[in-house]
mmCIF file of C-alpha atoms and ligand atoms in Angstrom:
data_model
loop_
_atom_site.group_PDB
_atom_site.id
_atom_site.type_symbol
_atom_site.label_atom_id
_atom_site.label_comp_id
_atom_site.label_asym_id
_atom_site.label_seq_id
_atom_site.Cartn_x
_atom_site.Cartn_y
_atom_site.Cartn_z
ATOM 1 C CA UNK I 321 0.000 0.000 0.000
ATOM 2 C CA UNK I 322 1.357 3.443 -0.920
ATOM 3 C CA UNK I 323 2.167 5.934 1.855
ATOM 4 C CA UNK I 324 -1.062 7.736 2.731
ATOM 5 C CA UNK I 325 -1.228 11.517 2.356
ATOM 6 C CA UNK I 326 -1.553 13.544 5.533
ATOM 7 C CA UNK I 327 -4.895 15.152 4.779
ATOM 8 C CA UNK I 328 -7.335 15.639 7.638
ATOM 9 C CA UNK I 329 -10.417 13.480 7.248
ATOM 10 C CA UNK I 330 -13.623 15.230 8.279
ATOM 11 C CA UNK I 331 -15.731 12.571 9.971
ATOM 12 C CA UNK I 332 -19.404 12.354 10.926
ATOM 13 C CA UNK I 333 -20.551 9.566 13.245
ATOM 14 C CA UNK I 334 -24.115 8.246 13.100
ATOM 15 C CA UNK I 335 -25.296 6.384 16.213
ATOM 16 C CA UNK I 336 -24.125 7.294 19.711
ATOM 17 C CA UNK I 337 -24.615 4.026 21.592
ATOM 18 C CA UNK I 338 -22.372 1.499 23.295
ATOM 19 C CA UNK I 339 -19.750 1.164 20.566
ATOM 20 C CA UNK I 340 -19.313 4.931 19.985
ATOM 21 C CA UNK I 341 -16.543 5.602 22.580
ATOM 22 C CA UNK I 342 -14.380 2.864 21.013
ATOM 23 C CA UNK I 343 -14.489 4.637 17.628
ATOM 24 C CA UNK I 344 -14.031 8.095 19.155
ATOM 25 C CA UNK I 345 -10.996 6.902 21.101
ATOM 26 C CA UNK I 346 -9.448 5.408 17.933
ATOM 27 C CA UNK I 347 -10.057 8.592 15.925
ATOM 28 C CA UNK I 348 -8.674 10.788 18.684
ATOM 29 C CA UNK I 349 -5.458 8.806 18.817
ATOM 30 C CA UNK I 350 -4.905 9.569 15.116
ATOM 31 C CA UNK I 351 -4.333 13.251 15.976
ATOM 32 C CA UNK I 352 -4.604 15.677 13.030
ATOM 33 C CA UNK I 353 -5.364 12.870 10.587
ATOM 34 C CA UNK I 354 -9.040 12.862 11.597
ATOM 35 C CA UNK I 355 -11.464 15.455 12.912
ATOM 36 C CA UNK I 356 -14.884 14.486 14.190
ATOM 37 C CA UNK I 357 -17.196 17.222 12.875
ATOM 38 C CA UNK I 358 -20.501 15.951 14.250
ATOM 39 C CA UNK I 359 -22.184 13.136 16.098
ATOM 40 C CA UNK I 360 -25.722 12.244 15.028
ATOM 41 C CA UNK I 361 -28.353 10.332 16.942
ATOM 42 C CA UNK I 362 -32.129 10.349 16.679
ATOM 43 C CA UNK I 363 -31.913 10.655 20.463
ATOM 44 C CA UNK I 364 -30.379 14.154 20.386
ATOM 45 C CA UNK I 365 -29.645 14.194 24.100
ATOM 46 C CA UNK I 366 -27.408 11.160 23.671
ATOM 47 C CA UNK I 367 -25.521 12.836 20.806
ATOM 48 C CA UNK I 368 -25.155 16.047 22.809
ATOM 49 C CA UNK I 369 -23.726 14.266 25.829
ATOM 50 C CA UNK I 370 -20.993 12.603 23.770
ATOM 51 C CA UNK I 371 -20.344 15.595 21.480
ATOM 52 C CA UNK I 372 -19.796 17.978 24.382
ATOM 53 C CA UNK I 373 -16.813 16.030 25.675
ATOM 54 C CA UNK I 374 -15.017 15.978 22.310
ATOM 55 C CA UNK I 375 -15.848 19.443 20.981
ATOM 56 C CA UNK I 376 -18.010 18.215 18.089
ATOM 57 C CA UNK I 377 -21.514 19.287 17.058
ATOM 58 C CA UNK I 378 -24.556 17.176 17.919
ATOM 59 C CA UNK I 379 -27.343 16.699 15.382
ATOM 60 C CA UNK I 380 -30.507 14.601 15.403
ATOM 61 C CA UNK I 381 -30.683 14.076 11.622
ATOM 62 C CA UNK I 382 -27.420 12.964 9.972
ATOM 63 C CA UNK I 383 -28.700 14.116 6.562
ATOM 64 C CA UNK I 384 -28.147 17.722 7.652
ATOM 65 C CA UNK I 385 -24.421 17.119 8.100
ATOM 66 C CA UNK I 386 -23.469 14.980 5.093
ATOM 67 C CA UNK I 387 -22.209 17.902 2.971
ATOM 68 C CA UNK I 388 -19.721 18.875 5.713
ATOM 69 C CA UNK I 389 -17.838 15.575 5.956
ATOM 70 C CA UNK I 390 -15.682 13.298 3.781
ATOM 71 C CA UNK I 391 -16.452 10.061 5.618
ATOM 72 C CA UNK I 392 -19.098 8.674 7.949
ATOM 73 C CA UNK I 393 -19.013 5.952 10.577
ATOM 74 C CA UNK I 394 -22.382 4.158 10.777
ATOM 75 C CA UNK I 395 -22.906 2.685 14.258
ATOM 76 C CA UNK I 396 -26.597 1.860 14.027
ATOM 77 C CA UNK I 397 -29.000 -1.049 14.559
ATOM 78 C CA UNK I 398 -28.512 -3.577 11.779
ATOM 79 C CA UNK I 399 -31.706 -2.938 9.769
ATOM 80 C CA UNK I 400 -30.486 0.647 9.211
ATOM 81 C CA UNK I 401 -27.052 -0.253 7.811
ATOM 82 C CA UNK I 402 -28.387 -0.641 4.260
ATOM 83 C CA UNK I 403 -30.532 2.488 3.841
ATOM 84 C CA UNK I 404 -28.179 4.810 5.718
ATOM 85 C CA UNK I 405 -25.055 3.518 3.905
ATOM 86 C CA UNK I 406 -26.727 4.095 0.537
ATOM 87 C CA UNK I 407 -27.698 7.658 1.483
ATOM 88 C CA UNK I 408 -24.187 8.468 2.689
ATOM 89 C CA UNK I 409 -22.485 6.975 -0.385
ATOM 90 C CA UNK I 410 -24.826 8.890 -2.680
ATOM 91 C CA UNK I 411 -24.010 12.091 -0.766
ATOM 92 C CA UNK I 412 -20.329 11.527 -1.717
ATOM 93 C CA UNK I 413 -19.054 10.113 1.587
ATOM 94 C CA UNK I 414 -16.755 7.149 2.203
ATOM 95 C CA UNK I 415 -18.331 4.755 4.704
ATOM 96 C CA UNK I 416 -17.165 2.603 7.604
ATOM 97 C CA UNK I 417 -20.250 0.630 8.650
ATOM 98 C CA UNK I 418 -20.358 -1.497 11.787
ATOM 99 C CA UNK I 419 -20.822 -5.250 11.373
ATOM 100 C CA UNK I 420 -22.786 -6.977 9.894
ATOM 101 C CA UNK I 421 -22.863 -5.298 6.493
ATOM 102 C CA UNK I 422 -26.662 -5.696 6.313
ATOM 103 C CA UNK I 423 -29.494 -8.075 7.080
ATOM 104 C CA UNK I 424 -29.906 -9.660 3.621
ATOM 105 C CA UNK I 425 -27.579 -10.595 0.764
ATOM 106 C CA UNK I 426 -29.554 -8.380 -1.633
ATOM 107 C CA UNK I 427 -28.969 -5.376 0.640
ATOM 108 C CA UNK I 428 -25.260 -6.196 0.945
ATOM 109 C CA UNK I 429 -24.941 -6.476 -2.844
ATOM 110 C CA UNK I 430 -26.669 -3.145 -3.443
ATOM 111 C CA UNK I 431 -24.325 -1.438 -0.959
ATOM 112 C CA UNK I 432 -21.207 -2.921 -2.584
ATOM 113 C CA UNK I 433 -22.316 -2.193 -6.144
ATOM 114 C CA UNK I 434 -23.251 1.384 -5.220
ATOM 115 C CA UNK I 435 -19.891 2.053 -3.536
ATOM 116 C CA UNK I 436 -18.018 0.644 -6.554
ATOM 117 C CA UNK I 437 -20.129 2.596 -9.060
ATOM 118 C CA UNK I 438 -19.569 5.843 -7.174
ATOM 119 C CA UNK I 439 -15.868 5.163 -6.538
ATOM 120 C CA UNK I 440 -16.286 5.393 -2.764
ATOM 121 C CA UNK I 441 -14.647 3.275 -0.028
ATOM 122 C CA UNK I 442 -17.038 0.960 1.818
ATOM 123 C CA UNK I 443 -15.555 -0.977 4.725
ATOM 124 C CA UNK I 444 -17.310 -3.191 7.252
ATOM 125 C CA UNK I 445 -16.064 -2.976 10.837
ATOM 126 C CA UNK I 446 -14.882 -6.478 11.749
ATOM 127 C CA UNK I 447 -12.181 -5.396 14.201
ATOM 128 C CA UNK I 448 -10.539 -8.636 15.272
ATOM 129 C CA UNK I 449 -8.492 -9.463 12.172
ATOM 130 C CA UNK I 450 -6.887 -6.000 12.422
ATOM 131 C CA UNK I 451 -5.706 -6.463 16.018
ATOM 132 C CA UNK I 452 -1.920 -7.011 16.264
ATOM 133 C CA UNK I 453 -2.459 -10.066 18.491
ATOM 134 C CA UNK I 454 -4.624 -11.654 15.808
ATOM 135 C CA UNK I 455 -1.956 -11.077 13.149
ATOM 136 C CA UNK I 456 0.507 -12.900 15.409
ATOM 137 C CA UNK I 457 -2.038 -15.693 16.000
ATOM 138 C CA UNK I 458 -2.541 -16.143 12.245
ATOM 139 C CA UNK I 459 1.200 -16.185 11.621
ATOM 140 C CA UNK I 460 1.654 -18.827 14.352
ATOM 141 C CA UNK I 461 -1.218 -20.943 12.966
ATOM 142 C CA UNK I 462 -0.075 -20.832 9.334
ATOM 143 C CA UNK I 463 3.650 -20.134 9.563
ATOM 144 C CA UNK I 464 4.666 -23.802 9.637
ATOM 145 C CA UNK I 465 6.643 -23.807 12.896
ATOM 146 C CA UNK I 466 3.880 -25.866 14.589
ATOM 147 C CA UNK I 467 3.009 -28.033 11.588
ATOM 148 C CA UNK I 468 -0.166 -28.052 9.535
ATOM 149 C CA UNK I 469 -3.285 -26.325 10.912
ATOM 150 C CA UNK I 470 -6.331 -28.600 11.009
ATOM 151 C CA UNK I 471 -8.806 -27.033 13.454
ATOM 152 C CA UNK I 472 -9.895 -23.586 14.647
ATOM 153 C CA UNK I 473 -11.995 -23.503 17.798
ATOM 154 C CA UNK I 474 -13.542 -20.175 18.879
ATOM 155 C CA UNK I 475 -15.499 -19.220 21.998
ATOM 156 C CA UNK I 476 -17.195 -15.964 22.917
ATOM 157 C CA UNK I 477 -18.645 -15.973 26.400
ATOM 158 C CA UNK I 478 -20.797 -12.934 27.110
ATOM 159 C CA UNK I 479 -23.538 -12.062 29.542
ATOM 160 C CA UNK I 480 -26.428 -9.904 28.375
ATOM 161 C CA UNK I 481 -28.819 -11.192 31.020
ATOM 162 C CA UNK I 482 -30.702 -8.468 32.839
ATOM 163 C CA UNK I 483 -29.742 -6.034 30.087
ATOM 164 C CA UNK I 484 -32.361 -3.819 28.383
ATOM 165 C CA UNK I 485 -31.893 -5.396 24.976
ATOM 166 C CA UNK I 486 -33.958 -2.879 22.913
ATOM 167 C CA UNK I 487 -33.541 -3.387 19.150
ATOM 168 C CA UNK I 488 -31.277 -6.404 19.768
ATOM 169 C CA UNK I 489 -34.322 -8.314 21.008
ATOM 170 C CA UNK I 490 -36.108 -8.064 17.643
ATOM 171 C CA UNK I 491 -35.135 -10.338 14.772
ATOM 172 C CA UNK I 492 -36.308 -7.705 12.263
ATOM 173 C CA UNK I 493 -33.738 -5.224 13.634
ATOM 174 C CA UNK I 494 -30.897 -7.584 14.583
ATOM 175 C CA UNK I 495 -31.221 -9.929 11.584
ATOM 176 C CA UNK I 496 -31.437 -13.099 13.708
ATOM 177 C CA UNK I 497 -29.875 -14.026 17.038
ATOM 178 C CA UNK I 498 -26.376 -14.116 18.483
ATOM 179 C CA UNK I 499 -25.099 -16.224 15.562
ATOM 180 C CA UNK I 500 -26.071 -13.480 13.107
ATOM 181 C CA UNK I 501 -24.974 -10.572 15.229
ATOM 182 C CA UNK I 502 -21.789 -11.531 17.035
ATOM 183 C CA UNK I 503 -20.484 -14.981 16.132
ATOM 184 C CA UNK I 504 -19.292 -13.321 12.886
ATOM 185 C CA UNK I 505 -16.471 -11.827 14.964
ATOM 186 C CA UNK I 506 -15.104 -15.390 15.065
ATOM 187 C CA UNK I 507 -16.307 -16.348 11.578
ATOM 188 C CA UNK I 508 -14.564 -13.400 9.923
ATOM 189 C CA UNK I 509 -11.271 -14.394 11.568
ATOM 190 C CA UNK I 510 -11.741 -18.037 10.535
ATOM 191 C CA UNK I 511 -12.498 -17.113 6.906
ATOM 192 C CA UNK I 512 -9.423 -14.871 6.922
ATOM 193 C CA UNK I 513 -7.241 -17.720 8.208
ATOM 194 C CA UNK I 514 -8.777 -20.798 6.539
ATOM 195 C CA UNK I 515 -10.277 -19.418 3.307
ATOM 196 C CA UNK I 516 -13.305 -20.654 1.382
ATOM 197 C CA UNK I 517 -16.069 -22.597 3.119
ATOM 198 C CA UNK I 518 -17.255 -26.023 1.917
ATOM 199 C CA UNK I 519 -20.118 -26.549 4.414
ATOM 200 C CA UNK I 520 -21.468 -24.978 7.605
ATOM 201 C CA UNK I 521 -24.102 -25.992 10.162
ATOM 202 C CA UNK I 522 -25.369 -24.317 13.310
ATOM 203 C CA UNK I 523 -27.638 -25.054 16.249
ATOM 204 C CA UNK I 524 -29.074 -22.496 18.633
ATOM 205 C CA UNK I 525 -31.067 -22.300 21.821
ATOM 206 C CA UNK I 526 -32.517 -19.775 24.243
ATOM 207 C CA UNK I 527 -30.857 -19.701 27.638
ATOM 208 C CA UNK I 528 -32.357 -16.665 29.305
ATOM 209 C CA UNK I 529 -31.723 -13.403 27.411
ATOM 210 C CA UNK I 530 -35.016 -11.645 26.606
ATOM 211 C CA UNK I 531 -34.797 -11.771 22.822
ATOM 212 C CA UNK I 532 -36.609 -13.315 19.851
ATOM 213 C CA UNK I 533 -33.577 -15.001 18.300
ATOM 214 C CA UNK I 534 -31.212 -17.564 19.806
ATOM 215 C CA UNK I 535 -28.958 -16.221 22.594
ATOM 216 C CA UNK I 536 -26.664 -19.265 22.470
ATOM 217 C CA UNK I 537 -25.267 -20.857 19.324
ATOM 218 C CA UNK I 538 -22.685 -23.357 18.169
ATOM 219 C CA UNK I 539 -21.486 -23.997 14.637
ATOM 220 C CA UNK I 540 -19.281 -26.416 12.740
ATOM 221 C CA UNK I 541 -17.628 -25.393 9.493
ATOM 222 C CA UNK I 542 -15.601 -27.390 6.969
ATOM 223 C CA UNK I 543 -13.251 -25.276 4.913
ATOM 224 C CA UNK I 544 -12.212 -26.256 1.396
ATOM 225 C CA UNK I 545 -8.599 -26.740 2.538
ATOM 226 C CA UNK I 546 -9.730 -29.398 5.047
ATOM 227 C CA UNK I 547 -9.618 -27.221 8.188
ATOM 228 C CA UNK I 548 -12.545 -27.611 10.590
ATOM 229 C CA UNK I 549 -13.886 -24.531 12.369
ATOM 230 C CA UNK I 550 -15.997 -24.620 15.527
ATOM 231 C CA UNK I 551 -17.698 -21.616 17.137
ATOM 232 C CA UNK I 552 -19.489 -21.457 20.480
ATOM 233 C CA UNK I 553 -21.180 -18.277 21.552
ATOM 234 C CA UNK I 554 -23.130 -17.369 24.674
ATOM 235 C CA UNK I 555 -25.018 -14.167 25.263
ATOM 236 C CA UNK I 556 -26.664 -15.640 28.362
ATOM 237 C CA UNK I 557 -23.563 -16.729 30.187
ATOM 238 C CA UNK I 558 -23.961 -16.749 33.991
ATOM 239 C CA UNK I 559 -20.583 -15.012 34.147
ATOM 240 C CA UNK I 560 -18.413 -13.907 31.260
ATOM 241 C CA UNK I 561 -15.112 -15.704 31.877
ATOM 242 C CA UNK I 562 -13.166 -15.264 28.693
ATOM 243 C CA UNK I 563 -14.659 -12.840 26.230
ATOM 244 C CA UNK I 564 -12.905 -13.998 23.060
ATOM 245 C CA UNK I 565 -10.738 -17.043 22.749
ATOM 246 C CA UNK I 566 -9.602 -18.989 19.740
ATOM 247 C CA UNK I 567 -7.424 -22.060 19.504
ATOM 248 C CA UNK I 568 -5.603 -23.095 16.357
ATOM 249 C CA UNK I 569 -4.849 -26.804 16.560
ATOM 250 C CA UNK I 570 -1.768 -27.656 14.506
ATOM 251 C CA UNK I 571 0.147 -30.935 14.174
ATOM 252 C CA UNK I 572 2.716 -29.975 16.825
ATOM 253 C CA UNK I 573 0.900 -27.566 19.171
ATOM 254 C CA UNK I 574 -2.332 -25.945 20.283
ATOM 255 C CA UNK I 575 -2.009 -22.185 19.886
ATOM 256 C CA UNK I 576 -4.544 -20.362 22.045
ATOM 257 C CA UNK I 577 -5.349 -16.663 22.006
ATOM 258 C CA UNK I 578 -7.396 -15.315 24.909
ATOM 259 C CA UNK I 579 -8.671 -11.783 25.309
ATOM 260 C CA UNK I 580 -10.167 -11.313 28.740
ATOM 261 C CA UNK I 581 -11.837 -8.188 30.104
ATOM 262 C CA UNK I 582 -10.441 -7.503 33.583
ATOM 263 C CA UNK I 583 -13.568 -5.503 34.522
ATOM 264 C CA UNK I 584 -17.227 -5.468 33.435
ATOM 265 C CA UNK I 585 -17.143 -4.862 29.678
ATOM 266 C CA UNK I 586 -20.900 -4.208 29.399
ATOM 267 C CA UNK I 587 -20.871 -1.318 31.870
ATOM 268 C CA UNK I 588 -17.262 -0.076 31.653
ATOM 269 C CA UNK I 589 -17.143 -0.191 27.823
ATOM 270 C CA UNK I 590 -14.117 1.546 26.360
ATOM 271 C CA UNK I 591 -12.408 2.017 29.727
ATOM 272 C CA UNK I 592 -12.505 -1.663 30.662
ATOM 273 C CA UNK I 593 -8.937 -3.019 31.170
ATOM 274 C CA UNK I 594 -7.876 -6.157 29.290
ATOM 275 C CA UNK I 595 -5.451 -9.028 29.272
ATOM 276 C CA UNK I 596 -4.473 -10.753 26.038
ATOM 277 C CA UNK I 597 -2.294 -13.836 25.848
ATOM 278 C CA UNK I 598 -1.200 -16.254 23.152
ATOM 279 C CA UNK I 599 0.219 -19.542 24.350
ATOM 280 C CA UNK I 600 1.517 -22.409 22.207
ATOM 281 C CA UNK I 601 1.369 -25.766 23.960
ATOM 282 C CA UNK I 602 3.085 -28.774 22.404
ATOM 283 C CA UNK I 603 5.993 -30.693 23.876
ATOM 284 C CA UNK I 604 6.805 -27.435 25.641
ATOM 285 C CA UNK I 605 4.767 -24.366 26.538
ATOM 286 C CA UNK I 606 5.666 -21.044 24.922
ATOM 287 C CA UNK I 607 4.077 -17.696 25.741
ATOM 288 C CA UNK I 608 3.979 -15.885 22.387
ATOM 289 C CA UNK I 609 2.243 -12.746 23.700
ATOM 290 C CA UNK I 610 1.157 -11.348 27.046
ATOM 291 C CA UNK I 611 -0.107 -7.758 27.076
ATOM 292 C CA UNK I 612 -3.093 -5.499 27.795
ATOM 293 C CA UNK I 613 -4.395 -5.269 24.228
ATOM 294 C CA UNK I 614 -8.205 -5.370 24.144
ATOM 295 C CA UNK I 615 -10.983 -4.208 21.847
ATOM 296 C CA UNK I 616 -8.856 -1.394 20.426
ATOM 297 C CA UNK I 617 -10.394 -0.160 17.166
ATOM 298 C CA UNK I 618 -7.360 1.923 16.182
ATOM 299 C CA UNK I 619 -5.885 -0.630 13.714
ATOM 300 C CA UNK I 620 -9.294 -1.055 12.040
ATOM 301 C CA UNK I 621 -9.995 2.697 11.816
ATOM 302 C CA UNK I 622 -6.473 3.415 10.563
ATOM 303 C CA UNK I 623 -6.894 0.768 7.851
ATOM 304 C CA UNK I 624 -10.109 2.478 6.729
ATOM 305 C CA UNK I 625 -8.441 5.903 6.446
ATOM 306 C CA UNK I 626 -5.400 4.372 4.686
ATOM 307 C CA UNK I 627 -7.736 2.758 2.128
ATOM 308 C CA UNK I 628 -9.575 6.055 1.576
ATOM 309 C CA UNK I 629 -6.275 7.909 1.077
ATOM 310 C CA UNK I 630 -4.762 5.368 -1.279
ATOM 311 C CA UNK I 631 -8.031 4.294 -2.974
ATOM 312 C CA UNK I 632 -7.234 0.692 -1.981
ATOM 313 C CA UNK I 633 -9.697 -2.106 -1.291
ATOM 314 C CA UNK I 634 -10.290 -2.617 2.453
ATOM 315 C CA UNK I 635 -9.612 -6.127 3.730
ATOM 316 C CA UNK I 636 -13.179 -6.249 5.049
ATOM 317 C CA UNK I 637 -14.902 -4.736 2.024
ATOM 318 C CA UNK I 638 -18.464 -5.538 0.948
ATOM 319 C CA UNK I 639 -17.465 -8.761 -0.830
ATOM 320 C CA UNK I 640 -15.648 -10.158 2.219
ATOM 321 C CA UNK I 641 -18.391 -9.091 4.629
ATOM 322 C CA UNK I 642 -21.033 -10.651 2.360
ATOM 323 C CA UNK I 643 -19.363 -14.066 2.706
ATOM 324 C CA UNK I 644 -19.934 -13.947 6.450
ATOM 325 C CA UNK I 645 -23.677 -13.276 6.257
ATOM 326 C CA UNK I 646 -24.001 -15.797 3.431
ATOM 327 C CA UNK I 647 -22.501 -18.484 5.690
ATOM 328 C CA UNK I 648 -24.786 -17.473 8.573
ATOM 329 C CA UNK I 649 -27.979 -17.273 6.504
ATOM 330 C CA UNK I 650 -27.325 -20.648 4.831
ATOM 331 C CA UNK I 651 -26.624 -22.255 8.213
ATOM 332 C CA UNK I 652 -29.832 -20.709 9.626
ATOM 333 C CA UNK I 653 -31.830 -22.111 6.709
ATOM 334 C CA UNK I 654 -30.418 -25.586 7.215
ATOM 335 C CA UNK I 655 -30.991 -25.404 10.991
ATOM 336 C CA UNK I 656 -34.593 -24.364 10.439
ATOM 337 C CA UNK I 657 -35.199 -27.387 8.196
ATOM 338 C CA UNK I 658 -33.936 -29.607 11.060
ATOM 339 C CA UNK I 659 -35.757 -27.608 13.781
ATOM 340 C CA UNK I 660 -32.336 -27.005 15.341
ATOM 341 C CA UNK I 661 -32.726 -23.288 16.081
ATOM 342 C CA UNK I 662 -35.587 -21.704 18.075
HETATM 343 N N1 NAD X 2045 -17.228 -4.354 17.096
HETATM 344 C C1 NAD X 2045 -17.851 -4.738 18.178
HETATM 345 O O1 NAD X 2045 -17.312 -5.490 19.004
HETATM 346 C C2 NAD X 2045 -19.237 -4.234 18.423
HETATM 347 C C3 NAD X 2045 -19.753 -4.233 19.720
HETATM 348 C C4 NAD X 2045 -21.034 -3.718 19.923
HETATM 349 C C5 NAD X 2045 -21.776 -3.254 18.852
HETATM 350 N N2 NAD X 2045 -21.261 -3.312 17.590
HETATM 351 C C6 NAD X 2045 -22.068 -2.877 16.425
HETATM 352 O O2 NAD X 2045 -22.255 -1.455 16.498
HETATM 353 C C7 NAD X 2045 -23.534 -1.099 15.989
HETATM 354 C C8 NAD X 2045 -24.286 -0.313 17.048
HETATM 355 O O3 NAD X 2045 -24.385 -1.106 18.225
HETATM 356 P P1 NAD X 2045 -24.499 -0.433 19.686
HETATM 357 O O4 NAD X 2045 -24.273 -1.555 20.648
HETATM 358 O O5 NAD X 2045 -23.676 0.772 19.771
HETATM 359 O O6 NAD X 2045 -26.054 -0.072 19.689
HETATM 360 P P2 NAD X 2045 -26.819 0.930 20.681
HETATM 361 O O7 NAD X 2045 -28.228 0.486 20.733
HETATM 362 O O8 NAD X 2045 -26.073 1.086 21.953
HETATM 363 O O9 NAD X 2045 -26.727 2.334 19.889
HETATM 364 C C9 NAD X 2045 -27.419 2.570 18.675
HETATM 365 C C10 NAD X 2045 -27.701 4.078 18.601
HETATM 366 O O10 NAD X 2045 -28.318 4.353 17.329
HETATM 367 C C11 NAD X 2045 -29.297 5.362 17.545
HETATM 368 N N3 NAD X 2045 -30.242 5.353 16.423
HETATM 369 C C12 NAD X 2045 -31.211 4.456 16.165
HETATM 370 N N4 NAD X 2045 -31.853 4.794 15.013
HETATM 371 C C13 NAD X 2045 -31.251 5.918 14.550
HETATM 372 C C14 NAD X 2045 -31.453 6.744 13.401
HETATM 373 N N5 NAD X 2045 -32.377 6.470 12.484
HETATM 374 N N6 NAD X 2045 -30.661 7.833 13.249
HETATM 375 C C15 NAD X 2045 -29.705 8.131 14.170
HETATM 376 N N7 NAD X 2045 -29.493 7.392 15.272
HETATM 377 C C16 NAD X 2045 -30.247 6.297 15.458
HETATM 378 C C17 NAD X 2045 -29.911 4.995 18.889
HETATM 379 O O11 NAD X 2045 -30.607 6.110 19.464
HETATM 380 C C18 NAD X 2045 -28.685 4.561 19.676
HETATM 381 O O12 NAD X 2045 -28.099 5.648 20.380
HETATM 382 C C19 NAD X 2045 -24.195 -2.427 15.579
HETATM 383 O O13 NAD X 2045 -23.942 -2.667 14.219
HETATM 384 C C20 NAD X 2045 -23.479 -3.450 16.421
HETATM 385 O O14 NAD X 2045 -23.488 -4.762 15.871
HETATM 386 C C21 NAD X 2045 -20.005 -3.766 17.371
#
């Protein structure tokens, strides 16, 4: 990738909910490279509260601000990703949209085609593959030192019980259950490491979160190169132990990455401290990484701005993000035919 120019990106952010401070923190650490012009939320009070602390303007209707910015971050409920992305692209903005790209494949395709036709950057925010620890994990899994990779086993253990779930509770807004909304954090990493999918199945159940879709899901995936992927995901965990863990099983060692919040992620959000470790266990045990890296969106946000500056294709562009929802929707369909998902 060519060296990016040092222009200041004028950014508007749409949606001032839980994930907002993570994006604001990433943009602020980029210094003069990015300036947040406005924050928009249909709940103006929420936008005002966040805007005040960062010296940006608060607006209720993002349409009013589109002519003042070069790029928008869309941090909205999933059913709004498609219409709002299209509006922003057509207004001449580059777009970073939170995961998943959209609720249907037809919506995802329209977003990708529109961005390409208008020559705008469209990137979907799947943060994990951009984290430095994940790059190290991939290198360890595929680099050959531990032999051939044959299994990837991911676990996300989260507790949303007792939480006011709002739009997340409705399938029409979320797109499904936990497997649609959040297991893709693991699926995106697995597709990035293992490549094209041959077959995928899922099962889901309800374990206590007040929502229409499944709050607990497991899946098994066979990749074309022979690797097996397994995901397990709980949104109704009695206690979140390890937030994100993935093991790459190779011929000579298990390589396990764990990212653990050291506080309460749901309530502390962006200020929650973390511990991340990668350990390779074979004949001996090697600690490959031990640091406080957590859900830091800086690498993801920087990649987006680099792609805008150099007119390069983001790693998680519309085509890549479409593959994730295609896998999920096909697995849902198969599970429904077997009555394996509520
Ligand atoms: N990367 C991650 O780990 C991660 C974590 C959490 C959420 N997310 C994603 O971020 C996105 C937002 O999730 P969240 O948890 O912040 O949700 P949230 O419910 O906390 O916030 C959504 C905000 O959007 C606002 N909103 C709704 N409709 C609007 C409209 N028409 N115009 C303007 N504002 C509107 C709401 O008032 C609310 O403030 C989702 O795509 C979600 O999947 C990603």
